[in-house]
Coordinates of C-alpha atoms in Angstrom, one line a residue:
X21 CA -5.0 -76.6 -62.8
X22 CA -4.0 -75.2 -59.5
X23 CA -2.2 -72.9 -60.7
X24 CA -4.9 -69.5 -61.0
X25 CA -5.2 -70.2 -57.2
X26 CA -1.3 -69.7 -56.9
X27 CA -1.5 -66.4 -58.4
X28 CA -4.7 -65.2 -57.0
X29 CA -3.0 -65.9 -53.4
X30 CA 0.3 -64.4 -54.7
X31 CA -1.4 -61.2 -55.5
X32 CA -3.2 -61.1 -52.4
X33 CA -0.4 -61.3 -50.7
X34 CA 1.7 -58.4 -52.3
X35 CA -1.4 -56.2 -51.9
X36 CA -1.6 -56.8 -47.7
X37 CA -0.8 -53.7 -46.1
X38 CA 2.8 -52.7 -44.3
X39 CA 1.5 -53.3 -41.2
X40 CA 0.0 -56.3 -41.6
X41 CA 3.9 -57.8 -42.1
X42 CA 5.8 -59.3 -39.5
X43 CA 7.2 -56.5 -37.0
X44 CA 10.8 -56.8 -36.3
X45 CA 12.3 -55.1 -33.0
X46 CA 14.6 -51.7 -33.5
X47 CA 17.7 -51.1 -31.5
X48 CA 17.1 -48.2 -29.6
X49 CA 20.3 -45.7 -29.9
X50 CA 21.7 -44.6 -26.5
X51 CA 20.2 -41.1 -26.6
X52 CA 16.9 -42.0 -26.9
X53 CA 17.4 -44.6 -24.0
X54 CA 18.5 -41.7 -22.3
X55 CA 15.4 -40.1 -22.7
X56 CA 13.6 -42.5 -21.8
X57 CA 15.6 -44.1 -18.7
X58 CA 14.1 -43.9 -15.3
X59 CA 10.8 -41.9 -16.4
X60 CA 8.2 -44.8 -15.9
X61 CA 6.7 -47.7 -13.8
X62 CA 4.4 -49.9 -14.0
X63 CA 0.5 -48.8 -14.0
X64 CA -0.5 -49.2 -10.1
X65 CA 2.8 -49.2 -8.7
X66 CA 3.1 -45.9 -7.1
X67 CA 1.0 -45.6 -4.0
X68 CA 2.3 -42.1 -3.0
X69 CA 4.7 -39.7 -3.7
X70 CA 5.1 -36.5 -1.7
X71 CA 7.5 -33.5 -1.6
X72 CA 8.9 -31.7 1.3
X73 CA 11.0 -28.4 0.9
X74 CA 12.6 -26.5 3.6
X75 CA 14.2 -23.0 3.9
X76 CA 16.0 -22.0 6.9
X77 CA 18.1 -19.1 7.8
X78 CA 20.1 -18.7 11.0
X79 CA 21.8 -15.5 12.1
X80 CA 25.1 -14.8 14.6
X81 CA 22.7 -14.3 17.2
X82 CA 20.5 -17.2 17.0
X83 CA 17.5 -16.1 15.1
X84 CA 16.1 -18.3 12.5
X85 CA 13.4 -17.5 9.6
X86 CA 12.2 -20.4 7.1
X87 CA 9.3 -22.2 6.1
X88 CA 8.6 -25.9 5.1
X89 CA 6.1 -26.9 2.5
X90 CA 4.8 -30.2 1.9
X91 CA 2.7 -31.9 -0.5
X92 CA 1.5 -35.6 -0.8
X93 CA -0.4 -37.4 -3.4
X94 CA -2.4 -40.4 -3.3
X95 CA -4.9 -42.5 -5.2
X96 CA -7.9 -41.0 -2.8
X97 CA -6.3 -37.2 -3.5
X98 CA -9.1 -34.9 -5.3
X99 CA -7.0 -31.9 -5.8
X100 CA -3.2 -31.8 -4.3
X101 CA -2.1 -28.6 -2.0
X102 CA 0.7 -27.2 -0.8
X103 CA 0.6 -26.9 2.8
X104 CA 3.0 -24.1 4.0
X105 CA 4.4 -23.7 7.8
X106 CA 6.8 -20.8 9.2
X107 CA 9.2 -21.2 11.3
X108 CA 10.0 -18.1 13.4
X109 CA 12.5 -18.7 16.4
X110 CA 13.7 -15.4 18.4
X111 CA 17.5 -15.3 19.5
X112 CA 19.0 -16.2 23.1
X113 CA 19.4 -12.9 25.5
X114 CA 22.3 -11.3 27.0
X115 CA 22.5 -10.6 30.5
X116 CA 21.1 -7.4 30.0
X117 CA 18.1 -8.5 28.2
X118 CA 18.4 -7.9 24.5
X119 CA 19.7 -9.8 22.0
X120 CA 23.5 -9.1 21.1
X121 CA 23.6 -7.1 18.0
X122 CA 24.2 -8.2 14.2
X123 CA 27.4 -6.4 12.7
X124 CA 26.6 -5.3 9.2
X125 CA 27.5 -7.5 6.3
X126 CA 30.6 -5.9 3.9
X127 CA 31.1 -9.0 1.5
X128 CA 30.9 -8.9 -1.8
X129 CA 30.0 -11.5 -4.7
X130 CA 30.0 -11.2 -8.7
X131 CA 29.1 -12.8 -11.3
X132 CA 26.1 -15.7 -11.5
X133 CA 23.7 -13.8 -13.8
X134 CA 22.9 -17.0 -15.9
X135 CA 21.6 -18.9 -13.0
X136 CA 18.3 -18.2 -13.4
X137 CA 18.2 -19.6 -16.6
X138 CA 19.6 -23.0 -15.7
X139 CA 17.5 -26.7 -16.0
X140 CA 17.7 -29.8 -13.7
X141 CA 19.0 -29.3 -10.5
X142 CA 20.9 -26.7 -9.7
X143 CA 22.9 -25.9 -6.1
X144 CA 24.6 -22.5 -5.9
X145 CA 26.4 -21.8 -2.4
X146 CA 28.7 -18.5 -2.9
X147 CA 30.4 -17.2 0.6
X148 CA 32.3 -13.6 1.6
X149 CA 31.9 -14.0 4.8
X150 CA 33.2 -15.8 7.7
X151 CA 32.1 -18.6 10.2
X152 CA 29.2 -19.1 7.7
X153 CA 27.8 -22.9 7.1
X154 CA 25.1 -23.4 4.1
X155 CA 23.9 -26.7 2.7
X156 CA 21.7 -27.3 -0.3
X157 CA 20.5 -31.0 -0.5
X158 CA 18.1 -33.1 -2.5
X159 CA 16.9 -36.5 -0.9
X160 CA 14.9 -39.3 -3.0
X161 CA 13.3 -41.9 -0.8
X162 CA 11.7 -44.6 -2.2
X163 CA 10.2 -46.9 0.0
X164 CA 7.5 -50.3 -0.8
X165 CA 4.3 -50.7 1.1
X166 CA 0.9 -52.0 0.3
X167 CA -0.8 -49.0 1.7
X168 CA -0.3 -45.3 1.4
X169 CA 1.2 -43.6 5.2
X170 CA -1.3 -41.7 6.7
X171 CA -0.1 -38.1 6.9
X172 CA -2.5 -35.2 8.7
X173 CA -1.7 -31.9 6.6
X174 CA -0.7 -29.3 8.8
X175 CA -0.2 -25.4 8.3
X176 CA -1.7 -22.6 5.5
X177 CA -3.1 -23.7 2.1
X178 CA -0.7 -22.3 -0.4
X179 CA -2.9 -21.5 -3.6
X180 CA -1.9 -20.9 -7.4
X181 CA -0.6 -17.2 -6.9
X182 CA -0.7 -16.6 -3.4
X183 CA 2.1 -15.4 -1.7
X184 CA 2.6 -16.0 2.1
X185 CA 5.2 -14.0 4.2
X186 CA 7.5 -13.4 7.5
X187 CA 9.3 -11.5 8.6
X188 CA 11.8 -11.1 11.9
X189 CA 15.3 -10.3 13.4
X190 CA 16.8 -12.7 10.8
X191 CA 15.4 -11.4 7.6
X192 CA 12.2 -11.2 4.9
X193 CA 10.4 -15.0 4.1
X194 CA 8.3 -15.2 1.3
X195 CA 6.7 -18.6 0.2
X196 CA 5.2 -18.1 -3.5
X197 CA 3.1 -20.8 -5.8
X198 CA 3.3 -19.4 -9.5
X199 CA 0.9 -21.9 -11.0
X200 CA 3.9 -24.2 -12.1
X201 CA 5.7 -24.7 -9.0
X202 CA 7.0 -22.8 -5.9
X203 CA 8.9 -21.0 -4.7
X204 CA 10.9 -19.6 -1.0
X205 CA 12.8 -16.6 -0.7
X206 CA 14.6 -15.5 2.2
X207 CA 16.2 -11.9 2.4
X208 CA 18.4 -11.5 5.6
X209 CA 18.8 -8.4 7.4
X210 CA 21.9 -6.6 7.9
X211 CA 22.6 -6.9 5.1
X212 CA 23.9 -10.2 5.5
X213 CA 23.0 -12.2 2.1
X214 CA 19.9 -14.2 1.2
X215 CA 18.7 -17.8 -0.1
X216 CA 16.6 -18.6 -3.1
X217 CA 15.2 -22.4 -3.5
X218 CA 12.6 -23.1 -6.1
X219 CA 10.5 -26.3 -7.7
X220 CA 9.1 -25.4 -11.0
X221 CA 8.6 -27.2 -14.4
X222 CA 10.7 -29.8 -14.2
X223 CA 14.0 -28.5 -12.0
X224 CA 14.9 -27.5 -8.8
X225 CA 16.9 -24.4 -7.7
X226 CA 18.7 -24.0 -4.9
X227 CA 21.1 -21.0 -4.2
X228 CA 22.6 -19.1 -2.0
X229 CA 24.6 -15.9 -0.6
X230 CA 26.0 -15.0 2.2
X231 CA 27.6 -11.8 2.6
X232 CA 28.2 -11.7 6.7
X233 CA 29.3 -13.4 9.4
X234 CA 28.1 -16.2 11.6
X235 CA 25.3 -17.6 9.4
X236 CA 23.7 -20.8 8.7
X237 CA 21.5 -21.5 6.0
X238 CA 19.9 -24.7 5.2
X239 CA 17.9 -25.4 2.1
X240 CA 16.1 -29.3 1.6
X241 CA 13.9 -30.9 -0.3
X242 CA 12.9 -34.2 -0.6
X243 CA 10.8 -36.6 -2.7
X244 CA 8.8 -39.5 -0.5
X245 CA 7.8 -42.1 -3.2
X246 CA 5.7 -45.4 -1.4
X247 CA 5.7 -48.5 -4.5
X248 CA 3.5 -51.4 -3.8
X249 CA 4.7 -54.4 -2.9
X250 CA 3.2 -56.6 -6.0
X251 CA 5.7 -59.5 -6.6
X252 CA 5.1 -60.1 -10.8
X253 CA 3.0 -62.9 -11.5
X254 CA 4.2 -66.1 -13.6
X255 CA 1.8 -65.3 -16.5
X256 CA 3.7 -61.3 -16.7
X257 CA 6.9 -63.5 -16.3
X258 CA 6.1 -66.0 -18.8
X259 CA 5.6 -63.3 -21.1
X260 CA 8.8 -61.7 -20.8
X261 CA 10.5 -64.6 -21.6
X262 CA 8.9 -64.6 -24.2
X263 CA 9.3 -61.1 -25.9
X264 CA 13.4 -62.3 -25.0
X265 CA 12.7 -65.7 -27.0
X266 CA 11.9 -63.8 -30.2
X267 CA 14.9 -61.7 -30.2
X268 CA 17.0 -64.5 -30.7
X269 CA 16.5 -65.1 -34.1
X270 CA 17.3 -61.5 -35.0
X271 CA 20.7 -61.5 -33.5
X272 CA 19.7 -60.5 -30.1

């Protein structure tokens, strides 16, 4: 008479809820692995990460205007600050004791209103000038230590909303923080173009114009990243191979 215990354990059965049945992997489609590719580590991996940006604008006669910022994190950081410092370097003199003079800008460039709409990274260099050099680069160093560097901040606090300027025989700085990123804007005199290079939700903006003669304008940032040195232990390895195991008898 076994029997009523059959069906008793039959019904139980059908009445278990969905997630109480056996999970079976999904293939991920290659869009959301895009997504999803490159955006994570491990808990406890990253020991610091810092950013360094740098604006620089050099004239025909040797006069530069620019600011770097800097900004490191790490497991003992409270609160994370920009720290802002200008760079303000005066031009060589003649013989007779002035510096030679700048000859006007007269180039001219169109176009490029959707730029300030663009995501991700975008590097803009646009030129109607001669004997002009400008570079807009990105670096990523990632580097594996067991302790964070030590790094002494140096230069202004750059608070949410404050604004710090410059200003000399190369052009107008400006170093901005809008709450969601910053900001450095250089307008050169003489009409000889100006440089734009920003870090804000998400993407990175780097452009710039040069309407003279003679310039040189440099425009950097770059992202320190220090990962610890943890080797994976046999029981995380043991349980890889495992997850792998179980995708065998799905067709994996």
């Amino acid at each position: 008479m076994k029997t009523p215990i059959w069906l008793v354990l039959a019904c139980m059965t059908a009445s278990l809820p969905i997630h109480a049945e056996v999970l079976h992997p999904i293939e991920l489609k290659d869009q959301e692995l895009a997504s999803l590719r490159g955006r994570y580590v491990m808990p406890g991996r990253i020991v610091s990460f810092g950013i360094v940006m740098s604006s620089t604008w050099q004239n025909a006669r040797g006069e530069v205007i620019g600011a770097s910022s800097t900004l490191q994190v790490q497991q003992a950081t409270i609160k994370p600050q920009f720290y802002v410092s200008l760079i303000d370097e005066r031009g060589a003199p003649t013989a007779q004791g002035s510096a030679q003079p700048v000859a006007q800008g007269s180039g001219t460039v169109s176009g490029g209103a959707g730029l300030g709409t663009t995501q991700g990274v975008t590097q803009v260099v646009r030129a109607a000038g001669d004997d002009n050099s400008a570079y807009n680069n990105v670096n990523v160093n990632v580097t594996k230590a067991d302790q964070a560097p030590t790094v002494q901040p140096h230069g202004q606090v750059l608070a949410a909303g404050q604004t710090l300027m410059a200003e000399n025989g190369a052009g107008a700085l400006s170093v901005s923080s809008t709450g969601v990123g910053v900001q450095m804007n250089i307008d050169a005199h003489g009409n000889q173009g100006n440089s734009v290079q920003r870090l804000a939700q998400g993407g990175l903006m780097q452009n710039t114009t040069v309407l003279g003669n003679g310039n040189l304008v440099n425009n950097v940032t770059s992202l320190n990243v220090v990962m610890r040195q943890n080797l994976p232990t046999a029981a995380s390895l043991n349980g890889s191979l495992d997850q792998l195991k179980g995708l065998r008898s799905v067709g994996y």
